[in-house]
Structure formats: C-alpha cells, structure tokens
Short mmCIF file of C-alpha atoms in Angstrom, two decimals:
data_model
loop_
_atom_site.label_atom_id
_atom_site.label_comp_id
_atom_site.label_asym_id
_atom_site.label_seq_id
_atom_site.Cartn_x
_atom_site.Cartn_y
_atom_site.Cartn_z
CA UNK A 290 -0.07 0.02 0.48
CA UNK A 291 1.11 3.40 -0.74
CA UNK A 292 1.19 6.61 1.47
CA UNK A 293 2.18 9.86 1.34
CA UNK A 294 2.63 11.83 4.78
CA UNK A 295 3.22 15.38 5.55
CA UNK A 296 6.94 15.81 7.06
CA UNK A 297 7.94 18.74 8.68
CA UNK A 298 9.86 19.92 11.43
CA UNK A 299 10.01 23.65 12.58
CA UNK A 300 13.37 23.24 14.20
CA UNK A 301 15.36 21.99 11.05
CA UNK A 302 12.97 22.28 8.25
CA UNK A 303 12.68 25.19 5.82
CA UNK A 304 9.35 23.87 4.75
CA UNK A 305 7.03 20.99 4.80
CA UNK A 306 7.23 18.34 2.05
CA UNK A 307 5.60 14.61 1.46
CA UNK A 308 7.24 11.95 1.70
CA UNK A 309 6.20 8.70 0.55
CA UNK A 310 6.08 4.93 2.25
CA UNK A 311 4.93 1.74 1.44
CA UNK A 312 3.53 -0.55 2.96
CA UNK A 313 3.65 -4.90 2.19
CA UNK A 314 0.50 -5.47 3.76
CA UNK A 315 -3.32 -6.85 2.76
CA UNK A 316 -5.77 -4.09 4.10
CA UNK A 317 -8.40 -6.72 5.56
CA UNK A 318 -10.63 -5.13 8.29
CA UNK A 319 -7.09 -2.74 9.52
CA UNK A 320 -7.65 0.81 10.57
CA UNK A 321 -5.70 3.55 9.12
CA UNK A 322 -3.74 4.00 12.50
CA UNK A 323 -2.43 0.49 12.59
CA UNK A 324 -0.99 1.40 9.54
CA UNK A 325 0.49 4.61 10.66
CA UNK A 326 2.06 2.59 13.64
CA UNK A 327 3.58 0.09 11.49
CA UNK A 328 5.11 3.03 9.34
CA UNK A 329 6.01 4.24 12.54
CA UNK A 330 8.10 1.36 13.31
CA UNK A 331 9.95 1.49 10.23
CA UNK A 332 10.71 5.22 10.35
CA UNK A 333 10.46 6.34 13.96
CA UNK A 334 10.73 10.02 13.18
CA UNK A 335 7.44 10.33 11.70
CA UNK A 336 5.08 11.73 14.72
CA UNK A 337 1.64 11.45 15.40
CA UNK A 338 -0.42 11.84 18.22
CA UNK A 339 -3.21 8.83 19.39
CA UNK A 340 -3.93 6.86 22.04
CA UNK A 341 -7.14 4.92 22.70
CA UNK A 342 -7.20 3.89 19.07
CA UNK A 343 -11.37 3.39 18.98
CA UNK A 344 -12.48 6.70 18.33
CA UNK A 345 -13.30 7.81 21.79
CA UNK A 346 -10.07 10.01 22.78
CA UNK A 347 -10.00 12.16 19.85
CA UNK A 348 -6.38 12.32 19.75
CA UNK A 349 -5.53 11.28 16.24
CA UNK A 350 -7.92 13.47 14.21
CA UNK A 351 -5.75 14.45 10.68
CA UNK A 352 -6.27 14.90 7.28
CA UNK A 353 -6.88 11.84 5.46
CA UNK A 354 -7.33 11.91 1.43
CA UNK A 355 -8.51 15.62 1.77
CA UNK A 356 -10.88 15.07 4.43
CA UNK A 357 -10.85 15.28 8.27
CA UNK A 358 -11.05 12.21 10.44
CA UNK A 359 -10.04 9.97 13.14
CA UNK A 360 -7.48 7.06 11.99
CA UNK A 361 -8.86 4.76 14.22
CA UNK A 362 -11.90 4.28 13.03
CA UNK A 363 -10.81 4.76 8.90
CA UNK A 364 -10.93 1.39 7.04
CA UNK A 365 -7.86 1.18 5.51
CA UNK A 366 -9.64 -0.74 2.34
CA UNK A 367 -11.75 2.31 1.82
CA UNK A 368 -9.28 4.78 1.13
CA UNK A 369 -8.09 5.41 -2.36
CA UNK A 370 -4.12 5.44 -2.60
CA UNK A 371 -1.43 6.79 -2.45
CA UNK A 372 -3.06 7.37 0.82
CA UNK A 373 -2.64 11.23 1.74
CA UNK A 374 -1.82 12.52 5.04
CA UNK A 375 -2.08 15.71 6.43
CA UNK A 376 -2.15 17.37 9.27
CA UNK A 377 -5.58 19.52 10.24
CA UNK A 378 -5.92 22.22 8.47
CA UNK A 379 -5.23 25.59 9.24
CA UNK A 380 -3.63 24.73 12.85
CA UNK A 381 0.13 25.58 13.74
CA UNK A 382 2.22 22.62 12.91
CA UNK A 383 4.32 21.17 16.01
CA UNK A 384 5.93 18.40 13.80
CA UNK A 385 4.72 16.23 11.07
CA UNK A 386 1.08 14.96 11.61
CA UNK A 387 0.72 17.27 15.37
CA UNK A 388 -0.71 20.30 15.47
CA UNK A 389 -1.08 22.80 18.10
CA UNK A 390 -4.60 22.98 19.23
CA UNK A 391 -4.34 25.95 21.65
CA UNK A 392 -6.43 28.35 19.90
CA UNK A 393 -9.07 25.35 19.60
CA UNK A 394 -9.15 24.90 23.41
CA UNK A 395 -9.31 28.35 24.09
CA UNK A 396 -12.56 28.84 22.18
CA UNK A 397 -13.82 25.87 23.84
CA UNK A 398 -12.99 27.22 27.24
CA UNK A 399 -14.76 30.79 26.44
CA UNK A 400 -18.07 29.36 26.25
CA UNK A 401 -17.64 28.17 29.81
CA UNK A 402 -18.19 24.52 29.21
CA UNK A 403 -19.54 23.81 32.72
CA UNK A 404 -22.92 23.63 34.47
CA UNK A 405 -23.70 26.74 36.31
CA UNK A 406 -26.13 26.66 39.09
CA UNK A 407 -26.69 28.54 41.99
CA UNK A 408 -29.12 26.51 43.84
CA UNK A 409 -28.00 24.77 47.05
CA UNK A 410 -26.58 21.52 45.70
CA UNK A 411 -29.07 18.80 46.53
CA UNK A 412 -29.20 15.36 48.57
CA UNK A 413 -28.95 13.63 45.33
CA UNK A 414 -28.27 14.44 41.96
CA UNK A 415 -29.88 17.44 39.88
CA UNK A 416 -32.99 15.22 38.40
CA UNK A 417 -34.04 15.74 34.98
CA UNK A 418 -36.97 14.43 33.05
CA UNK A 419 -36.65 12.08 30.41
CA UNK A 420 -38.07 14.68 27.72
CA UNK A 421 -35.24 17.61 29.28
CA UNK A 422 -32.40 14.60 29.06
CA UNK A 423 -33.32 14.21 25.29
CA UNK A 424 -32.16 17.49 24.56
CA UNK A 425 -28.63 16.65 25.38
CA UNK A 426 -28.63 13.94 23.00
CA UNK A 427 -25.97 15.18 20.01
CA UNK A 428 -24.22 17.65 21.87
CA UNK A 429 -22.38 15.54 25.06
CA UNK A 430 -21.46 12.96 22.76
CA UNK A 431 -18.75 15.66 21.22
CA UNK A 432 -15.08 14.03 22.02
CA UNK A 433 -13.35 17.26 20.82
CA UNK A 434 -11.39 16.19 18.15
CA UNK A 435 -11.16 19.02 16.54
CA UNK A 436 -12.13 17.46 13.15
CA UNK A 437 -15.03 19.83 12.31
CA UNK A 438 -13.43 23.40 13.38
CA UNK A 439 -10.32 22.59 11.56
CA UNK A 440 -13.01 21.68 8.35
CA UNK A 441 -14.61 25.25 8.68
CA UNK A 442 -12.98 27.81 6.53
CA UNK A 443 -14.39 30.76 9.29
CA UNK A 444 -12.44 29.12 12.06
CA UNK A 445 -9.39 29.27 9.28
CA UNK A 446 -9.98 33.23 8.70
CA UNK A 447 -10.97 34.07 12.25
CA UNK A 448 -9.63 31.53 14.68
CA UNK A 449 -8.77 33.96 17.36
CA UNK A 450 -12.33 35.22 17.27
CA UNK A 451 -14.82 32.81 15.74
CA UNK A 452 -15.55 30.40 18.20
CA UNK A 453 -15.75 27.17 15.92
CA UNK A 454 -18.67 25.00 15.31
CA UNK A 455 -16.85 22.55 18.21
CA UNK A 456 -17.13 25.16 20.70
CA UNK A 457 -20.60 26.33 19.62
CA UNK A 458 -21.76 22.75 19.80
CA UNK A 459 -20.73 22.80 23.65
CA UNK A 460 -22.12 26.24 24.14
CA UNK A 461 -25.54 24.59 23.22
CA UNK A 462 -25.13 21.71 25.13
CA UNK A 463 -24.76 23.65 27.98
CA UNK A 464 -27.88 26.28 26.93
CA UNK A 465 -30.08 23.65 25.90
CA UNK A 466 -29.41 21.94 29.99
CA UNK A 467 -32.34 22.91 32.34
CA UNK A 468 -30.07 22.27 35.67
CA UNK A 469 -27.97 25.63 33.91
CA UNK A 470 -29.11 28.38 35.53
CA UNK A 471 -26.79 31.22 32.79
CA UNK A 472 -28.75 30.77 29.61
CA UNK A 473 -28.91 34.26 29.53
CA UNK A 474 -25.31 35.35 30.03
CA UNK A 475 -24.79 32.53 27.67
CA UNK A 476 -26.28 34.25 24.81
CA UNK A 477 -24.99 37.78 25.54
CA UNK A 478 -21.41 35.94 25.22
CA UNK A 479 -22.19 34.22 21.83
CA UNK A 480 -23.90 37.82 20.53
CA UNK A 481 -21.66 39.07 18.53
CA UNK A 482 -20.86 39.31 14.47
CA UNK A 483 -17.37 37.17 15.06
CA UNK A 484 -18.34 34.38 17.86
CA UNK A 485 -21.50 33.30 16.47
CA UNK A 486 -22.46 34.94 13.52
CA UNK A 487 -19.28 34.08 11.38
CA UNK A 488 -20.98 30.45 11.08
CA UNK A 489 -22.37 30.85 7.56
CA UNK A 490 -23.68 27.32 7.48
CA UNK A 491 -22.07 25.44 5.14
CA UNK A 492 -22.05 22.43 7.12
CA UNK A 493 -18.16 20.91 6.42
CA UNK A 494 -18.29 20.50 10.20
CA UNK A 495 -21.43 17.91 9.80
CA UNK A 496 -19.66 16.60 6.85
CA UNK A 497 -16.65 15.33 9.08
CA UNK A 498 -17.69 14.65 12.58
CA UNK A 499 -16.55 11.28 12.69
CA UNK A 500 -19.24 10.73 15.76
CA UNK A 501 -22.28 11.99 12.91
CA UNK A 502 -22.92 15.04 15.32
CA UNK A 503 -24.31 18.27 13.88
CA UNK A 504 -23.08 21.69 14.91
CA UNK A 505 -25.14 23.72 12.06
CA UNK A 506 -28.06 22.60 14.08
CA UNK A 507 -27.20 23.26 17.26
CA UNK A 508 -25.75 26.82 15.59
CA UNK A 509 -29.34 27.18 14.08
CA UNK A 510 -30.83 26.40 17.57
CA UNK A 511 -28.67 29.54 19.50
CA UNK A 512 -29.86 31.49 16.44
CA UNK A 513 -33.44 30.55 17.05
CA UNK A 514 -33.04 31.22 20.67
CA UNK A 515 -31.45 34.63 20.02
CA UNK A 516 -34.08 35.61 18.07
CA UNK A 517 -37.10 34.38 20.59
CA UNK A 518 -35.49 36.58 23.25
CA UNK A 519 -35.32 39.46 20.94
CA UNK A 520 -38.70 39.87 19.00
CA UNK B 65 -3.46 51.03 21.60
CA UNK B 66 -2.58 47.44 23.11
CA UNK B 67 -2.72 44.82 20.46
CA UNK B 68 -5.32 42.56 21.62
CA UNK B 69 -7.93 40.27 20.21
CA UNK B 70 -11.24 41.82 21.22
CA UNK B 71 -14.87 40.74 20.21
CA UNK B 72 -18.43 41.17 22.23
CA UNK B 73 -19.78 43.97 19.87
CA UNK B 74 -23.61 42.24 20.84
CA UNK B 75 -24.99 42.78 17.86
CA UNK B 76 -25.40 40.23 14.67
CA UNK B 77 -28.56 38.63 15.30
CA UNK B 78 -30.44 41.59 13.52
CA UNK B 79 -28.27 41.50 10.21
CA UNK B 80 -28.36 37.86 10.31
CA UNK B 81 -32.20 38.11 10.68
CA UNK B 82 -32.54 41.27 8.12
CA UNK B 83 -30.59 39.53 5.49
CA UNK B 84 -33.17 36.43 5.93
CA UNK B 85 -36.04 38.39 5.88
CA UNK B 86 -35.06 40.66 2.91
CA UNK B 87 -34.34 37.13 1.14
CA UNK B 88 -37.92 36.41 1.53
CA UNK B 89 -38.92 39.78 0.20
CA UNK B 90 -37.06 39.33 -3.02
CA UNK B 91 -37.99 36.10 -3.51
CA UNK B 92 -42.12 37.38 -3.88
CA UNK B 93 -40.93 39.90 -5.82
CA UNK B 94 -38.99 37.56 -8.41
CA UNK B 95 -41.85 35.24 -8.67
CA UNK B 96 -43.88 38.02 -9.67
CA UNK B 97 -41.75 39.64 -12.48
CA UNK B 98 -41.31 36.00 -13.47
CA UNK B 99 -44.77 35.19 -14.01
CA UNK B 100 -45.65 38.40 -15.34
CA UNK B 101 -42.73 38.03 -17.91
CA UNK B 102 -44.56 34.49 -19.09
CA UNK B 103 -47.94 35.40 -19.20
CA UNK B 104 -46.66 38.64 -21.49
CA UNK B 105 -45.31 37.01 -24.01
CA UNK B 106 -44.28 38.45 -26.57
CA UNK B 107 -43.09 41.01 -24.28
CA UNK B 108 -43.81 44.95 -25.72
CA UNK B 109 -42.30 47.64 -24.47
CA UNK B 110 -45.82 49.49 -23.96
CA UNK B 111 -46.70 46.71 -21.84
CA UNK B 112 -43.80 46.63 -19.91
CA UNK B 113 -43.84 50.33 -19.55
CA UNK B 114 -47.28 50.17 -18.09
CA UNK B 115 -46.81 48.02 -15.28
CA UNK B 116 -44.03 50.35 -14.12
CA UNK B 117 -46.62 53.13 -13.97
CA UNK B 118 -48.63 52.15 -11.28
CA UNK B 119 -47.76 53.13 -8.00
CA UNK B 120 -47.83 49.98 -6.05
CA UNK B 121 -45.43 48.44 -8.54
CA UNK B 122 -43.13 51.64 -7.73
CA UNK B 123 -43.52 51.22 -4.46
CA UNK B 124 -43.27 47.34 -4.64
CA UNK B 125 -39.58 47.85 -6.52
CA UNK B 126 -38.34 49.84 -4.51
CA UNK B 127 -39.30 47.51 -1.75
CA UNK B 128 -37.04 44.99 -3.49
CA UNK B 129 -34.17 47.06 -4.34
CA UNK B 130 -33.92 48.27 -0.59
CA UNK B 131 -33.98 44.31 0.27
CA UNK B 132 -31.28 43.79 -2.13
CA UNK B 133 -29.33 46.68 -0.49
CA UNK B 134 -29.63 45.51 2.65
CA UNK B 135 -28.91 42.35 1.93
CA UNK B 136 -26.08 43.22 0.10
CA UNK B 137 -24.85 44.81 3.11
CA UNK B 138 -25.10 42.08 5.35
CA UNK B 139 -23.29 39.97 2.99
CA UNK B 140 -20.22 42.24 1.67
CA UNK B 141 -19.84 43.06 5.55
CA UNK B 142 -19.62 39.11 6.09
CA UNK B 143 -16.83 38.68 2.96
CA UNK B 144 -15.08 41.90 4.82
CA UNK B 145 -14.56 40.29 8.12
CA UNK B 146 -13.75 36.95 6.65
CA UNK B 147 -10.79 38.21 4.63
CA UNK B 148 -10.26 41.22 4.81
CA UNK B 149 -8.17 41.51 8.34
CA UNK B 150 -6.72 44.95 8.44
CA UNK B 151 -9.09 47.07 10.56
CA UNK B 152 -8.50 50.29 8.74
CA UNK B 153 -8.94 48.74 5.24
CA UNK B 154 -11.83 47.00 6.68
CA UNK B 155 -13.37 50.55 7.68
CA UNK B 156 -12.33 51.58 4.24
CA UNK B 157 -14.62 48.73 2.38
CA UNK B 158 -17.21 48.88 4.77
CA UNK B 159 -17.73 52.92 4.24
CA UNK B 160 -17.27 52.40 0.60
CA UNK B 161 -19.81 49.70 0.46
CA UNK B 162 -22.34 51.96 2.65
CA UNK B 163 -21.89 54.99 0.24
CA UNK B 164 -22.36 53.24 -2.79
CA UNK B 165 -25.80 51.34 -1.24
CA UNK B 166 -27.19 54.93 -0.39
CA UNK B 167 -26.35 55.66 -3.89
CA UNK B 168 -27.79 53.05 -5.63
CA UNK B 169 -31.09 53.43 -3.58
CA UNK B 170 -31.48 57.33 -4.39
CA UNK B 171 -30.73 56.25 -7.95
CA UNK B 172 -33.62 53.49 -7.91
CA UNK B 173 -35.92 56.45 -6.56
CA UNK B 174 -34.92 58.44 -9.58
CA UNK B 175 -35.43 55.75 -11.77
CA UNK B 176 -38.35 54.55 -10.79
CA UNK B 177 -40.19 58.14 -10.34
CA UNK B 178 -38.55 59.42 -13.47
CA UNK B 179 -40.48 57.61 -15.74
CA UNK B 180 -42.93 59.49 -17.97
#
C-alpha cells in the first residue's frame, strides 16, 4: 500500500514536504492508524498523536485524502491510494501530523463548558425529566477531536474570534441543559458578529464529524433562541 | 492601543435576521416578475412600461431594491470580516459599500419615479 505523508519539523526544515512510504500489507479489516503505527516502526521519526485507538479520545484526528477524520476508525480498505495524510488544516504544525490546538481549546474554554447552578447542592443528583435529558443527545457525545473546527473556513480565517463549530456545539449543550441557570449570560456571550455569526452554515462540520454530530443544527438553535428573546 | 483580540460587539442577530427577511421579499418579487414575463409573451415595451406606471409597482420595486441593498450590505460586510483583516482597510471597504448603497438607493428612486 502506498502512502504520501506530510513531514515537517519546524526546528530543522525550511518548509514542509510530502514523503512517500510503502507497506507490504493486506488492508483486510485494518484501520488507518494500524498502518500508521507500522510505518512509524519503519521510520521512527514520523510523529503522530494517538491514544485510545477506538474513536473515543480524539487524539489522532488528521486530514485523510483531503478530509478530516480519525485514523483509528477509518477503514484502510476504503481509502484511495496513495493515501495522503496531512495535519489538521489551519492549525500551527508542531511536527508532522501533530498540530498545536491551543487556539481550539481557548475557544472551547471561552464558552464556559461547565454547568452553572447557584442553588444549594441537593442531597441527590440534580434530576432531569427524560424529555429534558433527551435535549442533550447529539451534543454531549462530542470528543473535541477538532475535525469540525479545522474543516471550517470561517475558523481558518478567524480562529482567534470565531468560536468554531465544536465550541458552539458545546455552548448549546449548556444552553439546552435545564439544570444550567445562566442561559442569558451564555447567549450574551455569543451575540457577536465574530463569535457566532461567522457561521455561514456551509456544514463542513457536519460532513466530517466522526461521531455523526450536527454542529450546524446546534448553531441554528442558538440563533433561534436569540431571535426568540429579541422579538 | 494594545494589540489584543477583542470580541463582544453584541450585535449580529439583527443583521442575520434582516438578511433572511430581505431574501424572502426578493423571492416574492422575483416570482411576480417571472410570472408577469411568462404571461405576457411576446412582451412589448408598452406593457412593460405600463406595469411600472402603477404606483404600487414602483413601491414594490423600491421595496425589492431596498431589500437587495440591505441584503448586499450584510453579505459584503461578512466577506470583509472574513477576508479583510486589516482594521483600517476593513473600515474603508465598509464605508465605501455604505456610500455606494446609499447612492444606489437614491438612483433607484430617480429611475422608478423619473419614468414618464
């Protein structure tokens, strides 16, 4: 199997380059990450992040044949050769396929991704009705792999100001939570031409999400709530 | 001025909503014009002219054009926010857009009501 992998070490290389690799294996039911680890055994200078290798930790997000995804849950047999691997687009490269996600996490933190409830702590858990709990489905499953935000042109152009699809999905996760008490502040925080309204609903985020989530729909619901409280 | 990233302008909803509402206005006007053209084949200049002699048609056309300009304002500013990152340059682009759109508005009135 043929691979073409982005190589860049900012400390020694003047510019990035693509390096060809070959593996004498049968794809079978192997995942892309298995192949990358075989390549790394061949060339230990190849840098890549991975941890859980089952699509839960979100560490091995990368651009696979022009599309963001998780290497560990991408079947090798479905990929056209040579398999082109690049780091997530728009983020500073630390080395090879490893990018610096500081800006991504900064945007995530900016939406205060935790429950705010000023009531005295109850003896038992804060309960929700099954219907209220259902609102959080499709929101809480996000693993913060950054596939969506780094496939979003608006995030490429304004990563310092636009929260991005991952951050906005999480923002809605807390806006939608009936146990949270600062909904108005959360909406205030997002009512901004850059933070929320850079989203032009092109849905790249929905297209690439490895967990099948829909940030565009969550962003639409935030806009709907803003309309509802204004008119 | 310190070089810090600032956000929190607390607007955007009105413009976003305006872009959608103006789009709907334009759809209705476009459908009406399309229907008029389809039902008046072959179209003669006299018929076209008499359509625009109606006051309601002039107001409808003005409403359409104002919707177009407001829609364009939001769109052009979105493009400037996305791609023009130099603040002074972005301000210049936005001011020029506003001036052009105000000129077009006056021009539209002149055309619609200047018709004899």
